[in-house]
Amino acid sequence: KTVDEKYYYSFEYVLTSPNYLSASFATISIGNGRYWPLIVGANERRWKIYRDQLKVVADSFRLLDI
């Protein structure tokens, strides 16, 4: 998405291992000469409960002009 002429890339992914599952949202942007990631996540058991709330946090990520 584009906000104030800045590009933001968001995606959802799941990390797995034999004993543990973790799901996350990542929002990434490049601004002020740097790479800015915001990653929010939860283990798979809690993901269904917190997914919508974490999506709001990931979508609210914005860069400031400094």
Coordinates of N, CA and C in Angstrom, one line a residue:
K1 N 0.8 -1.2 0.0 CA 0.0 0.0 0.0 C 0.9 1.2 0.0
T2 N 0.3 2.3 -0.4 CA 1.0 3.6 -0.4 C 0.3 4.6 0.5
V3 N 1.1 5.2 1.4 CA 0.6 6.3 2.3 C 1.6 7.4 2.3
D4 N 1.1 8.6 2.0 CA 2.0 9.8 1.9 C 3.2 9.6 1.0
E5 N 3.0 9.0 -0.1 CA 4.0 8.7 -1.1 C 5.1 7.7 -0.6
K6 N 4.8 6.9 0.4 CA 5.7 5.9 0.9 C 5.1 4.6 0.7
Y7 N 5.9 3.6 0.4 CA 5.4 2.3 0.1 C 5.6 1.4 1.3
Y8 N 4.5 0.6 1.6 CA 4.5 -0.4 2.7 C 4.1 -1.7 2.1
Y9 N 4.9 -2.7 2.5 CA 4.7 -4.1 2.0 C 4.3 -4.9 3.3
S10 N 3.1 -5.6 3.2 CA 2.7 -6.4 4.4 C 2.5 -7.8 3.9
F11 N 2.9 -8.7 4.8 CA 2.6 -10.1 4.5 C 2.4 -10.9 5.8
E12 N 1.8 -12.1 5.6 CA 1.6 -13.0 6.7 C 2.3 -14.3 6.5
Y13 N 2.9 -14.8 7.5 CA 3.7 -16.1 7.3 C 3.6 -16.9 8.6
V14 N 3.9 -18.2 8.4 CA 3.9 -19.2 9.5 C 5.3 -19.8 9.6
L15 N 5.9 -19.9 10.7 CA 7.1 -20.6 10.9 C 6.8 -21.9 11.7
T16 N 7.4 -23.0 11.2 CA 7.1 -24.3 11.8 C 8.3 -25.0 12.2
S17 N 8.2 -25.8 13.3 CA 9.2 -26.7 13.7 C 8.5 -28.0 14.2
P18 N 9.2 -29.0 14.5 CA 8.5 -30.2 15.0 C 7.6 -30.0 16.2
N19 N 8.1 -29.0 17.1 CA 7.4 -28.8 18.4 C 6.6 -27.5 18.5
Y20 N 6.7 -26.6 17.5 CA 6.2 -25.3 17.7 C 5.8 -24.7 16.4
L21 N 4.7 -23.9 16.4 CA 4.2 -23.2 15.3 C 4.0 -21.7 15.7
S22 N 4.5 -20.8 14.8 CA 4.4 -19.4 15.1 C 3.9 -18.7 13.9
A23 N 2.9 -17.8 14.0 CA 2.4 -17.1 12.9 C 2.6 -15.6 13.1
S24 N 2.9 -14.8 12.0 CA 3.2 -13.4 12.2 C 2.8 -12.6 11.0
F25 N 2.6 -11.3 11.2 CA 2.5 -10.3 10.2 C 3.7 -9.5 10.1
A26 N 4.2 -9.1 9.0 CA 5.3 -8.2 8.8 C 5.0 -7.1 7.9
T27 N 5.3 -5.9 8.3 CA 5.2 -4.7 7.4 C 6.5 -4.1 7.3
I28 N 6.9 -3.9 6.0 CA 8.3 -3.4 5.7 C 8.2 -2.1 4.9
S29 N 9.0 -1.2 5.2 CA 9.1 0.0 4.4 C 10.6 0.5 4.3
I30 N 10.9 1.3 3.3 CA 12.2 1.9 3.2 C 12.0 3.4 3.2
G31 N 12.6 4.1 4.1 CA 12.5 5.5 4.2 C 13.6 6.1 5.0
N32 N 13.9 7.4 4.8 CA 15.0 8.1 5.5 C 16.3 7.4 5.4
G33 N 16.5 6.7 4.2 CA 17.8 6.0 3.9 C 17.9 4.7 4.7
R34 N 16.9 4.2 5.3 CA 17.0 2.9 6.1 C 15.8 2.0 5.7
Y35 N 16.0 0.7 6.2 CA 15.0 -0.3 6.0 C 14.3 -0.5 7.4
W36 N 12.9 -0.3 7.4 CA 12.2 -0.4 8.6 C 11.2 -1.5 8.6
P37 N 11.4 -2.6 9.4 CA 10.4 -3.6 9.5 C 9.7 -3.5 10.8
L38 N 8.4 -4.0 10.8 CA 7.6 -4.1 12.0 C 7.0 -5.5 11.9
I39 N 7.4 -6.4 12.9 CA 6.9 -7.8 12.9 C 6.1 -8.0 14.2
V40 N 4.9 -8.5 14.1 CA 4.1 -8.8 15.2 C 3.6 -10.3 15.0
G41 N 3.6 -11.0 16.1 CA 3.2 -12.4 15.9 C 2.8 -13.1 17.2
A42 N 2.3 -14.3 17.1 CA 1.9 -15.1 18.3 C 2.1 -16.6 17.9
N43 N 2.1 -17.4 18.9 CA 2.1 -18.9 18.6 C 0.8 -19.3 18.0
E44 N 0.8 -20.4 17.3 CA -0.3 -20.9 16.6 C -1.6 -21.1 17.4
R45 N -1.4 -21.5 18.6 CA -2.6 -21.7 19.5 C -3.3 -20.4 19.8
R46 N -2.6 -19.3 19.9 CA -3.2 -18.0 20.2 C -3.5 -17.2 19.0
W47 N -2.9 -17.6 17.8 CA -3.1 -16.8 16.6 C -4.5 -16.5 16.2
K48 N -5.4 -17.5 16.4 CA -6.8 -17.3 16.0 C -7.5 -16.2 16.9
I49 N -7.0 -16.1 18.2 CA -7.6 -15.1 19.1 C -7.1 -13.7 18.8
Y50 N -5.8 -13.6 18.5 CA -5.1 -12.3 18.4 C -4.9 -11.8 16.9
R51 N -5.2 -12.6 15.9 CA -4.9 -12.3 14.6 C -5.5 -10.9 14.2
D52 N -6.7 -10.6 14.4 CA -7.3 -9.4 14.0 C -6.7 -8.2 14.7
Q53 N -6.4 -8.4 16.0 CA -5.7 -7.3 16.7 C -4.3 -7.0 16.2
L54 N -3.6 -8.1 15.9 CA -2.2 -7.9 15.4 C -2.2 -7.3 14.0
K55 N -3.2 -7.6 13.2 CA -3.4 -7.0 11.9 C -3.5 -5.5 12.0
V56 N -4.3 -5.1 13.0 CA -4.5 -3.6 13.2 C -3.2 -3.0 13.5
V57 N -2.4 -3.6 14.4 CA -1.1 -3.1 14.7 C -0.2 -3.0 13.5
A58 N -0.1 -4.1 12.7 CA 0.7 -4.1 11.5 C 0.3 -3.0 10.5
D59 N -1.0 -2.8 10.3 CA -1.5 -1.9 9.4 C -1.3 -0.4 9.8
S60 N -1.1 -0.2 11.1 CA -0.9 1.2 11.7 C 0.5 1.7 11.5
F61 N 1.4 0.8 11.1 CA 2.8 1.2 11.0 C 3.0 2.3 10.0
R62 N 3.6 3.4 10.4 CA 3.9 4.6 9.5 C 5.3 5.1 9.8
L63 N 5.9 5.6 8.7 CA 7.2 6.3 8.9 C 7.0 7.8 9.0
L64 N 7.9 8.4 9.9 CA 7.9 9.8 10.0 C 9.0 10.5 9.3
D65 N 8.8 11.6 8.7 CA 9.8 12.4 8.0 C 10.6 13.1 9.1
I66 N 11.9 12.8 9.2 CA 12.8 13.4 10.2 C 13.8 14.2 9.5

